mmCIF file of C-alpha atoms in Angstrom:
data_model
loop_
_atom_site.group_PDB
_atom_site.id
_atom_site.type_symbol
_atom_site.label_atom_id
_atom_site.label_comp_id
_atom_site.label_asym_id
_atom_site.label_seq_id
_atom_site.Cartn_x
_atom_site.Cartn_y
_atom_site.Cartn_z
ATOM 1 C CA UNK A 27 14.444 -9.354 11.305
ATOM 2 C CA UNK A 28 13.600 -6.032 12.810
ATOM 3 C CA UNK A 29 15.315 -2.804 11.792
ATOM 4 C CA UNK A 30 18.161 -3.030 14.316
ATOM 5 C CA UNK A 31 18.857 -6.682 13.438
ATOM 6 C CA UNK A 32 18.949 -5.869 9.739
ATOM 7 C CA UNK A 33 21.216 -2.873 10.261
ATOM 8 C CA UNK A 34 23.556 -5.020 12.386
ATOM 9 C CA UNK A 35 23.702 -7.660 9.636
ATOM 10 C CA UNK A 36 24.407 -4.970 7.029
ATOM 11 C CA UNK A 37 27.138 -3.545 9.281
ATOM 12 C CA UNK A 38 28.715 -6.994 9.443
ATOM 13 C CA UNK A 39 28.590 -7.240 5.643
ATOM 14 C CA UNK A 40 30.182 -3.794 5.348
ATOM 15 C CA UNK A 41 32.954 -4.785 7.775
ATOM 16 C CA UNK A 42 33.706 -7.911 5.745
ATOM 17 C CA UNK A 43 33.807 -5.850 2.555
ATOM 18 C CA UNK A 44 36.149 -3.381 4.236
ATOM 19 C CA UNK A 45 38.376 -6.250 5.321
ATOM 20 C CA UNK A 46 38.723 -7.366 1.714
ATOM 21 C CA UNK A 47 39.143 -3.812 0.430
ATOM 22 C CA UNK A 48 36.012 -3.897 -1.718
ATOM 23 C CA UNK A 49 32.823 -1.877 -2.031
ATOM 24 C CA UNK A 50 29.280 -2.727 -3.055
ATOM 25 C CA UNK A 51 25.962 -1.055 -3.763
ATOM 26 C CA UNK A 52 22.538 -2.685 -3.479
ATOM 27 C CA UNK A 53 19.115 -1.411 -4.583
ATOM 28 C CA UNK A 54 16.413 -2.956 -2.372
ATOM 29 C CA UNK A 55 12.674 -3.399 -2.768
ATOM 30 C CA UNK A 56 9.870 -5.103 -0.871
ATOM 31 C CA UNK A 57 9.506 -5.390 2.874
ATOM 32 C CA UNK A 58 13.093 -4.435 3.696
ATOM 33 C CA UNK A 59 12.797 -1.233 1.648
ATOM 34 C CA UNK A 60 9.482 -0.446 3.349
ATOM 35 C CA UNK A 61 11.052 -1.018 6.769
ATOM 36 C CA UNK A 62 14.236 0.963 6.220
ATOM 37 C CA UNK A 63 12.743 3.856 4.262
ATOM 38 C CA UNK A 64 9.155 4.208 5.463
ATOM 39 C CA UNK A 65 8.188 2.069 8.472
ATOM 40 C CA UNK A 66 10.829 1.275 11.056
ATOM 41 C CA UNK A 67 8.431 -0.790 13.198
ATOM 42 C CA UNK A 68 7.868 -3.601 10.717
ATOM 43 C CA UNK A 69 9.896 -6.769 10.332
ATOM 44 C CA UNK A 70 11.080 -8.675 7.275
ATOM 45 C CA UNK A 71 12.249 -12.192 6.540
ATOM 46 C CA UNK A 72 14.729 -11.205 3.868
ATOM 47 C CA UNK A 73 16.134 -8.403 1.754
ATOM 48 C CA UNK A 74 15.055 -8.441 -1.895
ATOM 49 C CA UNK A 75 17.041 -6.376 -4.325
ATOM 50 C CA UNK A 76 19.604 -6.183 -7.038
ATOM 51 C CA UNK A 77 23.354 -5.782 -6.591
ATOM 52 C CA UNK A 78 24.525 -2.725 -8.525
ATOM 53 C CA UNK A 79 28.266 -3.013 -7.820
ATOM 54 C CA UNK A 80 30.548 -5.596 -6.208
ATOM 55 C CA UNK A 81 28.377 -8.658 -6.727
ATOM 56 C CA UNK A 82 30.880 -11.445 -5.964
ATOM 57 C CA UNK A 83 32.448 -9.909 -2.849
ATOM 58 C CA UNK A 84 29.043 -8.820 -1.551
ATOM 59 C CA UNK A 85 27.469 -12.255 -1.913
ATOM 60 C CA UNK A 86 30.462 -13.893 -0.206
ATOM 61 C CA UNK A 87 30.129 -11.429 2.692
ATOM 62 C CA UNK A 88 26.364 -12.071 2.862
ATOM 63 C CA UNK A 89 26.995 -15.834 3.070
ATOM 64 C CA UNK A 90 29.583 -15.302 5.846
ATOM 65 C CA UNK A 91 27.141 -13.130 7.809
ATOM 66 C CA UNK A 92 24.380 -15.712 7.337
ATOM 67 C CA UNK A 93 26.601 -18.369 8.930
ATOM 68 C CA UNK A 94 27.823 -16.166 11.768
ATOM 69 C CA UNK A 95 24.375 -14.777 12.641
ATOM 70 C CA UNK A 96 22.333 -17.920 11.977
ATOM 71 C CA UNK A 97 20.405 -16.264 9.154
ATOM 72 C CA UNK A 98 18.981 -18.074 6.128
ATOM 73 C CA UNK A 99 21.490 -18.281 3.286
ATOM 74 C CA UNK A 100 19.236 -16.123 1.103
ATOM 75 C CA UNK A 101 18.644 -13.387 3.654
ATOM 76 C CA UNK A 102 19.875 -10.907 1.031
ATOM 77 C CA UNK A 103 18.932 -12.100 -2.438
ATOM 78 C CA UNK A 104 18.193 -11.051 -5.993
ATOM 79 C CA UNK A 105 15.058 -13.156 -6.471
ATOM 80 C CA UNK A 106 12.902 -10.062 -6.999
ATOM 81 C CA UNK A 107 15.215 -8.611 -9.640
ATOM 82 C CA UNK A 108 12.878 -9.685 -12.455
ATOM 83 C CA UNK A 109 10.146 -7.495 -10.921
ATOM 84 C CA UNK A 110 12.279 -4.370 -10.613
ATOM 85 C CA UNK A 111 11.512 -1.608 -13.093
ATOM 86 C CA UNK A 112 13.996 -0.977 -15.845
ATOM 87 C CA UNK A 113 13.307 2.759 -15.637
ATOM 88 C CA UNK A 114 15.772 4.619 -13.443
ATOM 89 C CA UNK A 115 14.515 5.289 -9.917
ATOM 90 C CA UNK A 116 15.792 8.815 -9.351
ATOM 91 C CA UNK A 117 13.941 9.130 -6.035
ATOM 92 C CA UNK A 118 15.354 6.078 -4.267
ATOM 93 C CA UNK A 119 16.895 6.888 -0.899
ATOM 94 C CA UNK A 120 20.089 5.764 0.777
ATOM 95 C CA UNK A 121 19.023 3.775 3.849
ATOM 96 C CA UNK A 122 22.412 2.358 4.845
ATOM 97 C CA UNK A 123 25.619 4.206 4.133
ATOM 98 C CA UNK A 124 29.055 2.843 4.920
ATOM 99 C CA UNK A 125 32.264 3.503 2.982
ATOM 100 C CA UNK A 126 32.159 -0.117 1.754
ATOM 101 C CA UNK A 127 28.403 -0.702 1.455
ATOM 102 C CA UNK A 128 25.635 1.572 0.266
ATOM 103 C CA UNK A 129 22.033 0.344 0.329
ATOM 104 C CA UNK A 130 19.460 2.294 -1.668
ATOM 105 C CA UNK A 131 15.741 1.697 -1.094
ATOM 106 C CA UNK A 132 13.304 1.984 -3.960
ATOM 107 C CA UNK A 133 11.262 5.176 -3.981
ATOM 108 C CA UNK A 134 7.677 5.110 -2.768
ATOM 109 C CA UNK A 135 6.553 5.393 -6.406
ATOM 110 C CA UNK A 136 8.534 2.374 -7.563
ATOM 111 C CA UNK A 137 7.508 0.320 -4.524
ATOM 112 C CA UNK A 138 3.861 1.194 -5.087
ATOM 113 C CA UNK A 139 3.999 0.132 -8.724
ATOM 114 C CA UNK A 140 5.770 -3.149 -7.901
ATOM 115 C CA UNK A 141 3.259 -3.921 -5.159
ATOM 116 C CA UNK A 142 0.376 -2.952 -7.472
ATOM 117 C CA UNK A 143 1.605 -5.423 -10.081
ATOM 118 C CA UNK A 144 1.853 -8.163 -7.439
ATOM 119 C CA UNK A 145 -1.451 -7.100 -5.787
ATOM 120 C CA UNK A 146 -1.181 -9.710 -3.049
ATOM 121 C CA UNK A 147 -3.477 -9.512 -0.041
ATOM 122 C CA UNK A 148 -0.371 -9.178 2.130
ATOM 123 C CA UNK A 149 0.625 -6.027 0.186
ATOM 124 C CA UNK A 150 -2.574 -4.055 0.723
ATOM 125 C CA UNK A 151 -1.409 -2.288 3.902
ATOM 126 C CA UNK A 152 1.813 -1.296 2.133
ATOM 127 C CA UNK A 153 -0.165 -0.153 -0.896
ATOM 128 C CA UNK A 154 -2.323 2.028 1.352
ATOM 129 C CA UNK A 155 0.740 3.571 3.011
ATOM 130 C CA UNK A 156 2.460 4.119 -0.334
ATOM 131 C CA UNK A 157 -0.685 5.698 -1.811
ATOM 132 C CA UNK A 158 -0.642 8.175 1.081
ATOM 133 C CA UNK A 159 3.051 8.918 0.570
ATOM 134 C CA UNK A 160 2.689 9.430 -3.184
ATOM 135 C CA UNK A 161 -0.702 11.133 -3.234
ATOM 136 C CA UNK A 162 -2.293 8.364 -5.317
ATOM 137 C CA UNK A 163 -6.008 8.416 -4.568
ATOM 138 C CA UNK A 164 -7.572 6.618 -7.512
ATOM 139 C CA UNK A 165 -7.145 3.727 -9.873
ATOM 140 C CA UNK A 166 -6.586 6.192 -12.723
ATOM 141 C CA UNK A 167 -3.689 7.904 -10.957
ATOM 142 C CA UNK A 168 -2.166 4.542 -10.052
ATOM 143 C CA UNK A 169 -2.443 3.363 -13.668
ATOM 144 C CA UNK A 170 -0.715 6.535 -14.819
ATOM 145 C CA UNK A 171 2.127 5.940 -12.360
ATOM 146 C CA UNK A 172 2.368 2.296 -13.444
ATOM 147 C CA UNK A 173 2.702 3.308 -17.086
ATOM 148 C CA UNK A 174 5.521 5.711 -16.197
ATOM 149 C CA UNK A 175 7.481 3.169 -14.143
ATOM 150 C CA UNK A 176 6.723 0.087 -16.275
ATOM 151 C CA UNK A 177 5.974 1.608 -19.684
ATOM 152 C CA UNK A 178 5.824 -1.728 -21.480
ATOM 153 C CA UNK A 179 3.871 -3.700 -18.877
ATOM 154 C CA UNK A 180 0.163 -3.444 -18.124
ATOM 155 C CA UNK A 181 -1.448 -4.451 -14.852
ATOM 156 C CA UNK A 182 -2.818 -7.979 -15.038
ATOM 157 C CA UNK A 183 -6.582 -8.440 -14.932
ATOM 158 C CA UNK A 184 -6.206 -10.083 -11.494
ATOM 159 C CA UNK A 185 -4.185 -7.128 -10.164
ATOM 160 C CA UNK A 186 -6.679 -4.689 -11.654
ATOM 161 C CA UNK A 187 -9.612 -6.408 -9.875
ATOM 162 C CA UNK A 188 -7.776 -6.417 -6.517
ATOM 163 C CA UNK A 189 -6.788 -2.755 -6.872
ATOM 164 C CA UNK A 190 -10.227 -1.590 -7.997
ATOM 165 C CA UNK A 191 -11.715 -3.262 -4.899
ATOM 166 C CA UNK A 192 -8.979 -1.625 -2.804
ATOM 167 C CA UNK A 193 -9.863 1.865 -4.085
ATOM 168 C CA UNK A 194 -13.613 1.165 -3.767
ATOM 169 C CA UNK A 195 -13.132 0.294 -0.074
ATOM 170 C CA UNK A 196 -11.076 3.441 0.487
ATOM 171 C CA UNK A 197 -13.897 5.598 -0.900
ATOM 172 C CA UNK A 198 -16.475 4.085 1.500
#
């Protein structure tokens, strides 16, 4: 989905919630958060996040929109919820605001830390963009940010190797 397709799907969800007289809030991460908050030109296959309010009505509306728009049933899902920091993200931004549906994207700091922990090759462009947005220019500053967002979780040795190579290439 591109930005306009995602916003149209979210508008449909909001309309269904309005029709049932309910409200919902969702905190999103990953590619959808990057697209809606930081890079409107990208596309995403799905919306990863966690439902903060209105879980049942929201998921019913999401399923209805999936059927009506021909989207995968999990186009909005909570599969990434285990990777979301337990610390409060005070810098997240509202990226979709409707009286019945509010979507909040993770802050650049939280996205950077989540992507650093994953350290997938497909995340490196996002990591570079998020480093620019947050002013992170070294492994030491990234580790400091990681310890603030995930105080009880260290970077894996695999993630550390990928990120050290990433910062080495940026210095060249």
